[in-house]
Short mmCIF file of C-alpha atoms and ligand atoms in Angstrom, two decimals:
data_model
loop_
_atom_site.label_atom_id
_atom_site.label_comp_id
_atom_site.label_asym_id
_atom_site.label_seq_id
_atom_site.Cartn_x
_atom_site.Cartn_y
_atom_site.Cartn_z
CA MET A 1 0.10 -0.07 0.01
CA PRO A 2 1.11 3.52 -0.85
CA LYS A 3 2.24 5.23 2.28
CA ARG A 4 -0.44 8.35 2.79
CA ARG A 5 1.32 11.62 2.87
CA LEU A 6 1.07 13.61 5.85
CA SER A 7 -0.35 17.07 5.62
CA GLY A 8 1.95 20.08 7.29
CA GLN A 9 -1.13 20.49 10.04
CA GLN A 10 -0.37 16.41 10.22
CA ALA A 11 3.07 16.58 10.77
CA LYS A 12 2.85 19.36 13.45
CA ARG A 13 0.25 17.87 15.66
CA ILE A 14 2.22 14.46 15.80
CA ALA A 15 5.41 16.58 16.33
CA ARG A 16 3.82 18.59 18.96
CA GLN A 17 1.99 15.11 20.62
CA GLN A 18 5.80 13.86 20.26
CA ALA A 19 7.23 16.56 22.31
CA ASP A 20 4.34 16.65 24.70
CA LYS A 21 5.10 13.24 25.38
CA LEU A 22 8.91 13.71 26.21
CA LEU A 23 8.31 16.62 28.45
CA ASP A 24 5.30 14.39 30.33
CA ALA A 25 8.04 11.80 30.65
CA GLU A 26 10.49 14.31 32.44
CA LEU A 27 7.83 15.91 34.37
CA ALA A 28 6.78 12.46 36.01
CA THR A 29 10.51 12.09 37.43
CA ALA A 30 11.16 15.52 38.37
CA ASP A 31 10.89 16.97 41.59
CA THR A 32 8.01 19.24 41.50
CA GLU A 33 6.43 22.21 44.02
CA ALA A 34 3.58 22.61 45.58
CA GLY A 35 1.68 26.45 44.67
CA LYS A 36 -1.42 28.40 44.60
CA VAL A 37 -2.43 29.67 41.55
CA LEU A 38 -2.94 33.35 41.97
CA SER A 39 -4.42 34.76 38.79
CA ARG A 40 -5.32 33.06 35.34
CA PHE A 41 -4.75 34.39 32.12
CA SER A 42 -5.97 32.73 29.31
CA LYS A 43 -2.08 31.05 28.28
CA GLN A 44 -0.44 31.66 31.73
CA ALA A 45 -1.23 31.51 35.02
CA ASP A 46 0.88 33.07 38.43
CA VAL A 47 1.34 30.68 40.39
CA GLU A 48 2.52 31.17 44.68
CA ALA A 49 5.70 28.96 45.57
CA GLU A 50 5.62 28.15 49.08
CA ASP A 51 8.65 30.73 49.88
CA GLY A 52 6.26 33.33 48.61
CA THR A 53 7.67 34.45 45.28
CA VAL A 54 5.14 34.60 42.43
CA TRP A 55 6.20 32.92 38.88
CA ARG A 56 4.63 33.45 35.89
CA CYS A 57 3.78 29.89 34.65
CA HIS A 58 2.99 28.11 31.43
CA LEU A 59 0.08 25.35 31.65
CA ARG A 60 -0.01 21.81 30.70
CA ARG A 61 -1.94 21.10 27.63
CA HIS A 62 -3.75 18.03 29.36
CA LEU A 63 -4.63 19.99 32.88
CA GLY A 64 -7.98 21.85 31.92
CA ASP A 65 -9.37 24.69 34.50
CA VAL A 66 -7.02 25.62 36.29
CA VAL A 67 -8.20 28.89 38.45
CA CYS A 68 -7.23 31.53 41.04
CA GLY A 69 -7.43 29.87 44.15
CA ASP A 70 -6.56 26.21 42.80
CA LYS A 71 -3.52 24.22 44.42
CA VAL A 72 -1.29 23.04 41.55
CA ALA A 73 1.98 21.33 41.07
CA TRP A 74 4.68 23.01 39.43
CA LEU A 75 8.20 22.98 38.18
CA ARG A 76 11.12 26.12 37.89
CA GLN A 77 12.15 26.31 34.72
CA SER A 78 16.33 28.29 33.72
CA ASP A 79 14.82 30.62 32.12
CA GLY A 80 12.85 31.98 35.32
CA THR A 81 8.97 30.57 34.70
CA GLY A 82 7.31 27.75 35.52
CA VAL A 83 5.23 24.62 34.56
CA ILE A 84 2.02 23.92 35.94
CA VAL A 85 2.08 19.83 35.91
CA SER A 86 -0.96 18.95 37.96
CA CYS A 87 -3.90 20.46 39.82
CA GLU A 88 -5.27 18.81 43.03
CA PRO A 89 -8.83 18.35 43.32
CA CYS A 90 -10.63 21.83 44.74
CA ARG A 91 -13.14 21.82 47.31
CA ASN A 92 -15.45 23.75 45.47
CA ARG A 93 -15.28 26.25 42.19
CA LEU A 94 -17.34 29.13 41.31
CA TYR A 95 -18.54 29.78 37.35
CA ARG A 96 -19.51 31.61 35.71
CA PRO A 97 -20.63 32.33 32.06
CA ASP A 98 -18.75 34.19 29.80
CA SER A 99 -19.80 36.60 27.28
CA PHE A 100 -20.43 34.19 24.72
CA GLY A 101 -22.45 32.30 27.16
CA LYS A 102 -20.12 29.59 28.09
CA MET A 103 -19.66 28.51 31.25
CA ARG A 104 -16.22 29.16 33.01
CA ALA A 105 -14.42 28.98 36.00
CA VAL A 106 -13.44 31.68 37.87
CA ALA A 107 -12.02 30.70 41.21
CA SER A 108 -11.74 27.81 43.54
CA ASN A 109 -11.63 26.58 47.43
CA ILE A 110 -13.38 29.61 48.60
CA ASP A 111 -15.34 29.83 52.36
CA GLN A 112 -17.34 33.39 51.40
CA MET A 113 -19.02 35.32 48.88
CA LEU A 114 -19.10 39.22 49.43
CA ILE A 115 -22.20 39.62 47.71
CA THR A 116 -21.29 43.80 46.85
CA ILE A 117 -23.81 46.21 46.11
CA ALA A 118 -24.07 50.67 46.28
CA PRO A 119 -26.48 53.16 46.16
CA GLU A 120 -24.84 53.58 42.51
CA PRO A 121 -24.63 51.76 39.91
CA GLU A 122 -28.26 51.29 41.18
CA PRO A 123 -28.38 47.49 41.70
CA PHE A 124 -30.35 45.17 39.36
CA ALA A 125 -33.68 43.44 40.55
CA GLY A 126 -33.07 39.54 41.24
CA MET A 127 -28.99 40.25 41.29
CA ILE A 128 -28.74 39.70 44.86
CA ASP A 129 -31.00 36.44 44.36
CA ARG A 130 -29.29 35.46 41.91
CA TYR A 131 -25.53 35.39 44.08
CA LEU A 132 -27.15 34.23 46.74
CA VAL A 133 -28.68 30.39 44.52
CA VAL A 134 -24.96 30.58 43.43
CA ALA A 135 -23.36 30.66 47.24
CA GLU A 136 -26.44 28.15 48.75
CA ASN A 137 -25.45 25.69 45.83
CA MET A 138 -21.65 26.04 46.93
CA ALA A 139 -21.87 25.36 50.40
CA VAL A 140 -20.37 29.19 50.59
CA LYS A 141 -21.05 31.51 53.06
CA PRO A 142 -22.93 34.93 51.69
CA ILE A 143 -22.49 38.71 53.27
CA LEU A 144 -23.76 40.86 51.69
CA LEU A 145 -21.88 44.47 51.23
CA LEU A 146 -23.48 47.79 50.78
CA ASN A 147 -20.60 49.95 49.99
CA LYS A 148 -20.16 53.49 49.26
CA SER A 149 -22.16 54.46 52.20
CA ASP A 150 -21.05 57.98 52.52
CA LEU A 151 -23.16 58.32 49.64
CA LEU A 152 -26.34 57.64 50.65
CA THR A 153 -28.42 60.24 51.12
CA PRO A 154 -32.00 59.94 52.98
CA VAL A 155 -33.86 58.52 50.16
CA LEU A 156 -31.29 56.48 48.75
CA ARG A 157 -31.00 55.12 52.00
CA LYS A 158 -34.81 54.49 52.00
CA ARG A 159 -34.24 52.67 48.80
CA MET A 160 -31.43 50.73 49.70
CA ASP A 161 -33.32 49.29 53.52
CA ALA A 162 -36.27 48.15 50.86
CA LEU A 163 -33.80 45.96 49.06
CA LEU A 164 -32.30 44.67 52.20
CA SER A 165 -35.68 43.87 54.03
CA ASP A 166 -35.93 41.14 52.77
CA TYR A 167 -32.41 39.35 53.45
CA ARG A 168 -32.20 41.07 56.75
CA ALA A 169 -35.57 39.16 57.60
CA LEU A 170 -33.66 35.89 56.57
CA ASP A 171 -30.79 36.45 58.65
CA TYR A 172 -27.98 36.93 55.85
CA MET A 173 -25.30 38.87 57.37
CA ILE A 174 -25.39 42.87 55.83
CA ILE A 175 -22.31 45.14 55.82
CA GLU A 176 -22.74 48.60 55.65
CA LEU A 177 -19.23 50.34 54.85
CA SER A 178 -17.72 52.85 52.73
CA ALA A 179 -14.04 52.24 50.92
CA LEU A 180 -13.53 55.40 51.59
CA SER A 181 -13.84 55.86 55.84
CA GLU A 182 -13.55 53.77 58.31
CA PRO A 183 -16.84 52.66 59.84
CA GLY A 184 -17.31 49.49 58.59
CA LEU A 185 -14.34 48.12 57.48
CA ASP A 186 -13.32 47.26 61.05
CA ARG A 187 -16.56 44.75 60.82
CA LEU A 188 -15.78 43.58 57.67
CA GLN A 189 -12.37 43.06 58.12
CA SER A 190 -12.89 40.40 61.29
CA GLN A 191 -15.01 38.66 58.72
CA LEU A 192 -12.34 37.98 56.69
CA CYS A 193 -9.58 36.85 58.88
CA GLY A 194 -8.78 33.33 58.33
CA LYS A 195 -10.92 32.87 55.23
CA THR A 196 -11.13 32.91 51.56
CA SER A 197 -13.38 35.28 50.28
CA ILE A 198 -14.47 36.34 46.79
CA PHE A 199 -15.84 39.87 46.08
CA ALA A 200 -18.89 39.67 43.79
CA GLY A 201 -21.18 41.92 42.30
CA GLN A 202 -21.26 44.84 39.56
CA SER A 203 -18.90 46.69 37.87
CA GLY A 204 -18.45 49.86 39.50
CA VAL A 205 -19.45 48.94 42.89
CA GLY A 206 -16.49 49.41 44.50
CA LYS A 207 -14.90 45.47 44.54
CA SER A 208 -11.07 46.48 44.41
CA SER A 209 -11.99 49.97 46.02
CA ILE A 210 -12.33 47.79 49.34
CA ILE A 211 -9.70 45.77 48.63
CA GLN A 212 -7.28 48.32 48.22
CA THR A 213 -8.23 50.47 51.70
CA LEU A 214 -8.14 47.10 53.20
CA LEU A 215 -4.45 46.18 51.51
CA PRO A 216 -2.50 49.44 51.27
CA ASN A 217 0.53 47.86 50.07
CA GLU A 218 -0.69 46.23 46.81
CA ALA A 219 -1.95 48.05 43.27
CA LEU A 220 -5.07 47.72 42.30
CA LYS A 221 -7.09 48.69 39.13
CA ILE A 222 -9.46 51.45 40.42
CA GLY A 223 -12.15 52.70 36.92
CA GLU A 224 -13.73 55.86 37.46
CA LEU A 225 -17.56 54.77 37.68
CA SER A 226 -18.83 56.77 34.90
CA GLU A 227 -15.69 55.62 32.68
CA GLN A 228 -16.77 52.32 33.52
CA LEU A 229 -20.62 53.05 32.40
CA ALA A 230 -19.73 54.81 29.38
CA LYS A 231 -17.08 52.16 28.08
CA GLY A 232 -19.08 49.24 29.62
CA ARG A 233 -16.26 47.55 30.22
CA HIS A 234 -14.77 46.61 33.92
CA THR A 235 -11.98 47.87 35.12
CA THR A 236 -10.69 44.53 37.04
CA THR A 237 -9.88 42.41 34.07
CA HIS A 238 -8.28 39.31 35.77
CA THR A 239 -9.76 37.39 38.73
CA ARG A 240 -6.78 37.59 41.26
CA LEU A 241 -6.39 36.00 44.70
CA TYR A 242 -4.46 38.57 47.83
CA HIS A 243 -3.34 38.06 51.13
CA PHE A 244 -3.87 39.49 54.81
CA ALA A 245 -1.32 39.70 56.38
CA GLY A 246 -3.20 37.79 59.77
CA GLY A 247 -4.06 35.08 57.61
CA GLY A 248 -7.02 35.26 55.29
CA ASP A 249 -7.28 35.56 51.83
CA CYS A 250 -9.55 37.55 49.38
CA ILE A 251 -10.22 37.34 45.50
CA ASP A 252 -11.15 40.56 42.99
CA SER A 253 -13.04 39.15 40.33
CA PRO A 254 -13.93 41.61 37.15
CA GLY A 255 -17.60 42.71 37.69
CA ILE A 256 -20.60 41.53 35.88
CA ARG A 257 -23.44 42.66 33.85
CA GLU A 258 -25.50 39.92 33.41
CA PHE A 259 -25.57 36.77 35.50
CA GLY A 260 -27.48 33.70 33.83
CA LEU A 261 -28.07 30.83 36.17
CA TRP A 262 -28.21 28.50 32.84
CA HIS A 263 -26.14 25.71 34.38
CA PHE A 264 -28.65 25.31 37.47
CA THR A 265 -31.51 22.60 37.87
CA ALA A 266 -34.74 23.95 38.99
CA ASP A 267 -34.17 21.79 42.79
CA GLU A 268 -30.38 24.11 42.70
CA VAL A 269 -32.49 27.20 42.31
CA LEU A 270 -34.51 26.22 45.01
CA LYS A 271 -31.50 25.49 47.32
CA GLY A 272 -30.72 29.10 47.07
CA PHE A 273 -34.06 30.17 48.19
CA ILE A 274 -33.73 29.13 51.28
CA GLU A 275 -37.15 30.24 53.31
CA LEU A 276 -38.31 28.18 50.18
CA ARG A 277 -36.52 25.35 50.33
CA GLU A 278 -37.86 24.93 53.68
CA LEU A 279 -41.12 24.90 52.96
CA ALA A 280 -40.74 23.04 49.40
CA GLU A 281 -40.76 19.59 52.57
CA GLN A 282 -44.00 20.06 53.14
CA CYS A 283 -45.46 19.82 49.77
CA LYS A 284 -48.11 17.58 49.12
CA PHE A 285 -46.75 15.92 45.99
CA ARG A 286 -42.68 15.29 46.17
CA ASP A 287 -42.35 16.30 42.67
CA CYS A 288 -44.01 19.65 43.49
CA GLN A 289 -42.54 22.17 41.17
CA HIS A 290 -44.60 25.07 42.95
CA ARG A 291 -46.55 26.29 40.17
CA HIS A 292 -50.24 25.43 40.41
CA GLU A 293 -50.16 21.98 41.97
CA PRO A 294 -52.56 21.75 44.90
CA GLY A 295 -51.26 21.25 48.17
CA CYS A 296 -48.22 23.50 47.36
CA ALA A 297 -47.07 24.56 50.44
CA ILE A 298 -44.94 27.46 48.92
CA LEU A 299 -48.01 28.75 47.38
CA ALA A 300 -50.06 28.98 50.34
CA ALA A 301 -47.31 30.71 52.37
CA ASN A 302 -47.22 33.47 49.59
CA HIS A 303 -51.04 33.18 49.37
CA ALA A 304 -50.95 34.27 53.22
CA GLU A 305 -48.36 36.75 52.39
CA GLU A 306 -45.79 34.78 54.62
CA ILE A 307 -42.72 34.96 52.32
CA SER A 308 -41.46 38.26 50.67
CA GLN A 309 -43.80 38.61 47.04
CA ARG A 310 -41.00 39.89 45.76
CA ARG A 311 -38.74 36.99 46.63
CA PHE A 312 -41.40 33.92 45.31
CA GLU A 313 -41.37 36.09 42.04
CA SER A 314 -37.87 36.27 41.82
CA TYR A 315 -37.69 32.47 42.45
CA GLN A 316 -39.89 32.07 39.23
CA ARG A 317 -38.19 34.32 37.01
CA ILE A 318 -35.18 32.50 37.25
CA VAL A 319 -36.63 28.98 36.97
CA GLN A 320 -38.41 30.43 33.90
CA SER A 321 -35.04 31.49 32.60
CA LEU A 322 -33.87 27.89 32.73
CA ASP A 323 -36.40 26.55 29.95
CA GLU A 324 -35.96 29.83 27.77
CA VAL A 325 -32.30 29.72 26.69
CA HIS A 326 -29.87 27.28 25.33
CA VAL A 327 -27.08 25.65 27.88
CA LYS A 328 -24.21 25.90 26.29
CA ASP A 329 -20.86 23.79 27.44
N1 LIG B 1 -18.23 57.35 46.98
C1 LIG B 1 -17.74 56.76 46.77
N2 LIG B 1 -16.90 55.83 45.89
C2 LIG B 1 -16.45 54.52 46.08
C3 LIG B 1 -16.40 54.09 47.01
N3 LIG B 1 -15.86 52.54 46.68
C4 LIG B 1 -15.45 52.82 45.19
N4 LIG B 1 -15.65 53.98 45.10
C5 LIG B 1 -15.29 54.65 43.88
O1 LIG B 1 -16.61 53.90 42.77
C6 LIG B 1 -15.91 53.96 41.59
C7 LIG B 1 -15.54 52.16 41.13
O2 LIG B 1 -14.99 51.42 41.69
P1 LIG B 1 -13.86 49.93 41.54
O3 LIG B 1 -13.39 49.40 42.72
O4 LIG B 1 -13.28 50.18 40.36
O5 LIG B 1 -15.21 48.73 40.91
P2 LIG B 1 -15.26 47.12 40.86
O6 LIG B 1 -16.34 47.21 41.67
O7 LIG B 1 -13.60 46.36 41.12
O8 LIG B 1 -15.65 47.10 39.23
P3 LIG B 1 -15.02 46.24 38.49
O9 LIG B 1 -12.97 45.93 38.69
O10 LIG B 1 -15.09 46.93 36.70
O11 LIG B 1 -15.76 44.84 38.54
C8 LIG B 1 -14.38 54.07 41.65
O12 LIG B 1 -14.22 55.66 41.32
C9 LIG B 1 -14.36 54.60 43.29
O13 LIG B 1 -13.64 54.90 44.08
C10 LIG B 1 -16.94 54.15 48.45
O14 LIG B 1 -17.26 53.71 49.12
N5 LIG B 1 -17.61 55.42 48.18
MG1 LIG B 2 -12.63 45.86 39.99
ZN1 LIG B 3 -44.94 22.85 46.16
#
């Protein structure tokens, strides 16, 4: 049989596979070090070695998702860079959709989610509920941060109080603070101690500003709100982990404009509404959809005004949206 000639692309692929195999064999016998990913870029990552130095590392092709907070094994290279060889299984991982609707991992091994809002930009309805669904499903403690308290006029305070009243009633921790002044920062600081916390929330609410105030020796990018709104761009472009001197880490991440929960099931959405998930146990039918079934404890509680109607509608809207959008993965 005549030997088939390889196309240029095939030859390149085979050469790459052979080089990969050689490197794999080399890495299998090499002494790797433990490290923690501080930030992930498209093809590289910053890894913190156990001695505290930070190394720009390449990633082995087979690794898949390696994100901020992951614990990895890596190798120092002679050119001053490193190679991540393997990634430890993580405790939990936060995902969110990118601008194409594809789910992307953002960060791993998180204890707390700081859901940040501010009087400006105006919070959009349902955003807190969506973050709570994510946090409850990750078994991560949610804390609501009301930043920019210095901007609270009586009218804005009334608006924020109304928005937060549902969460207060559910006993979620709420911390009011300003990145520009002291009050509130102490309370936040004591909550962050010894834990890994991720700041989440709309672009411009002041996530990076708060971290900057807590960590004056770091240099975070802070954006003018008018610029952010005009450009429709986020100031923080890469998720990054920072350490507190007294123990504990915090993760800054880019703000988001839209927060789809397409990767969740209706049951998982219910899990994120703590008052509804308790009631659901009393529904007559085990597979109750809480839409119009007889004996539905959630519908009964809503009718009797024992639960927040706004939260119930928010739950319904999210569940509806699961049917509407096509999951891309
Ligand atoms: N008045 C006031 N302004 C604040 C406060 N915190 C942040 N800002 C301002 O809000 C704007 C946005 O702050 P950033 O820290 O860049 O916001 P961010 O949430 O990190 O935004 P992204 O990185 O785009 O997600 C900046 O102009 C800050 O100076 C605050 O407590 N009070
Ligand atoms: Mg930022
Ligand atoms: Zn029901």
